[in-house]
Amino acid sequence: MPSLKTVAAIAIAFALTGCTAASALEPIPGSIIYKGQPRTKLTKAPIGSTFEHRFRDRFGDEYMEVYRIAPDRSLELLSRRRIDIVEFGLGR
């Protein structure tokens, strides 16, 4: 049976390698950084600040992404969620 130190070392190694590779969110068409970083940098926004970007894909689905200003002034994609639009009838 492996020792507690061995199990802990394996768990830490798995967490470090698994989290960084699996949690990397890839840009999709419509994302600000889909074809690379923008040419202009956000120079007035504080480093570490976040902002949202809403867009529709080619199928008409709406998404909201959250970006953070990195120390080198590049943009980091933090999260993306699909926005479900519910249409309500007016009862006419």
CSV table of C-alpha atoms in Angstrom, one decimal:
chain,number,residue,atom,x,y,z
A,1,MET,CA,0.0,0.0,0.0
A,2,PRO,CA,1.4,3.4,-0.9
A,3,SER,CA,2.4,5.8,1.8
A,4,LEU,CA,0.5,9.0,2.6
A,5,LYS,CA,3.4,11.0,1.2
A,6,THR,CA,3.3,9.1,-2.1
A,7,VAL,CA,-0.5,9.6,-2.4
A,8,ALA,CA,-0.1,13.3,-1.6
A,9,ALA,CA,2.6,13.8,-4.2
A,10,ILE,CA,0.6,12.0,-6.9
A,11,ALA,CA,-2.5,14.1,-6.0
A,12,ILE,CA,-0.5,17.4,-6.2
A,13,ALA,CA,1.2,16.4,-9.5
A,14,PHE,CA,-2.2,15.5,-10.9
A,15,ALA,CA,-3.8,18.8,-9.8
A,16,LEU,CA,-0.9,20.9,-11.2
A,17,THR,CA,-0.9,19.2,-14.6
A,18,GLY,CA,-4.6,18.5,-14.9
A,19,CYS,CA,-5.9,21.9,-13.9
A,20,THR,CA,-3.7,24.0,-16.2
A,21,ALA,CA,-4.3,21.9,-19.3
A,22,ALA,CA,-7.9,21.2,-18.8
A,23,SER,CA,-8.9,24.6,-17.6
A,24,ALA,CA,-7.5,26.5,-20.6
A,25,LEU,CA,-10.5,28.0,-22.3
A,26,GLU,CA,-10.0,28.2,-26.1
A,27,PRO,CA,-11.5,31.2,-28.0
A,28,ILE,CA,-14.3,30.5,-30.5
A,29,PRO,CA,-15.4,32.5,-33.5
A,30,GLY,CA,-16.7,35.8,-32.0
A,31,SER,CA,-14.3,35.9,-29.1
A,32,ILE,CA,-12.1,39.0,-29.0
A,33,ILE,CA,-8.9,36.9,-29.1
A,34,TYR,CA,-10.2,34.3,-31.6
A,35,LYS,CA,-7.4,35.1,-34.1
A,36,GLY,CA,-4.9,36.2,-31.6
A,37,GLN,CA,-4.5,39.2,-29.3
A,38,PRO,CA,-5.9,42.6,-30.5
A,39,ARG,CA,-3.4,44.9,-32.1
A,40,THR,CA,-4.2,47.7,-29.6
A,41,LYS,CA,-3.6,47.3,-25.9
A,42,LEU,CA,-6.0,48.5,-23.2
A,43,THR,CA,-3.6,51.0,-21.6
A,44,LYS,CA,-6.1,52.8,-19.3
A,45,ALA,CA,-7.7,49.8,-17.7
A,46,PRO,CA,-6.0,48.6,-14.5
A,47,ILE,CA,-4.1,45.4,-14.7
A,48,GLY,CA,-6.2,42.6,-13.2
A,49,SER,CA,-9.5,44.3,-14.1
A,50,THR,CA,-12.2,42.3,-15.9
A,51,PHE,CA,-14.8,43.0,-18.5
A,52,GLU,CA,-17.6,41.2,-20.3
A,53,HIS,CA,-18.0,40.6,-24.1
A,54,ARG,CA,-21.3,39.5,-25.5
A,55,PHE,CA,-21.7,38.1,-29.0
A,56,ARG,CA,-23.7,35.7,-31.2
A,57,ASP,CA,-22.1,32.8,-33.1
A,58,ARG,CA,-23.0,31.9,-36.7
A,59,PHE,CA,-25.9,29.7,-35.4
A,60,GLY,CA,-27.5,32.6,-33.6
A,61,ASP,CA,-26.5,31.4,-30.1
A,62,GLU,CA,-25.6,34.2,-27.7
A,63,TYR,CA,-22.5,34.0,-25.5
A,64,MET,CA,-21.0,36.1,-22.7
A,65,GLU,CA,-17.3,35.9,-22.1
A,66,VAL,CA,-15.3,37.4,-19.2
A,67,TYR,CA,-11.8,38.7,-19.9
A,68,ARG,CA,-9.0,39.9,-17.5
A,69,ILE,CA,-6.2,42.4,-18.3
A,70,ALA,CA,-2.9,40.6,-17.8
A,71,PRO,CA,0.2,42.3,-16.5
A,72,ASP,CA,1.6,42.5,-20.1
A,73,ARG,CA,-1.7,44.2,-21.2
A,74,SER,CA,-2.8,41.1,-23.1
A,75,LEU,CA,-6.3,39.7,-22.6
A,76,GLU,CA,-7.0,36.4,-20.7
A,77,LEU,CA,-10.2,34.6,-21.4
A,78,LEU,CA,-11.6,33.6,-18.0
A,79,SER,CA,-15.0,32.2,-18.7
A,80,ARG,CA,-17.7,31.7,-21.3
A,81,ARG,CA,-21.4,30.9,-20.9
A,82,ARG,CA,-24.2,30.4,-23.4
A,83,ILE,CA,-27.1,32.7,-22.8
A,84,ASP,CA,-30.5,31.1,-23.2
A,85,ILE,CA,-33.0,33.5,-24.6
A,86,VAL,CA,-36.6,32.7,-23.6
A,87,GLU,CA,-39.2,34.2,-25.8
A,88,PHE,CA,-42.5,35.0,-24.1
A,89,GLY,CA,-45.8,35.3,-26.0
A,90,LEU,CA,-47.7,38.5,-25.6
A,91,GLY,CA,-51.0,36.6,-25.4
A,92,ARG,CA,-52.5,38.1,-28.5
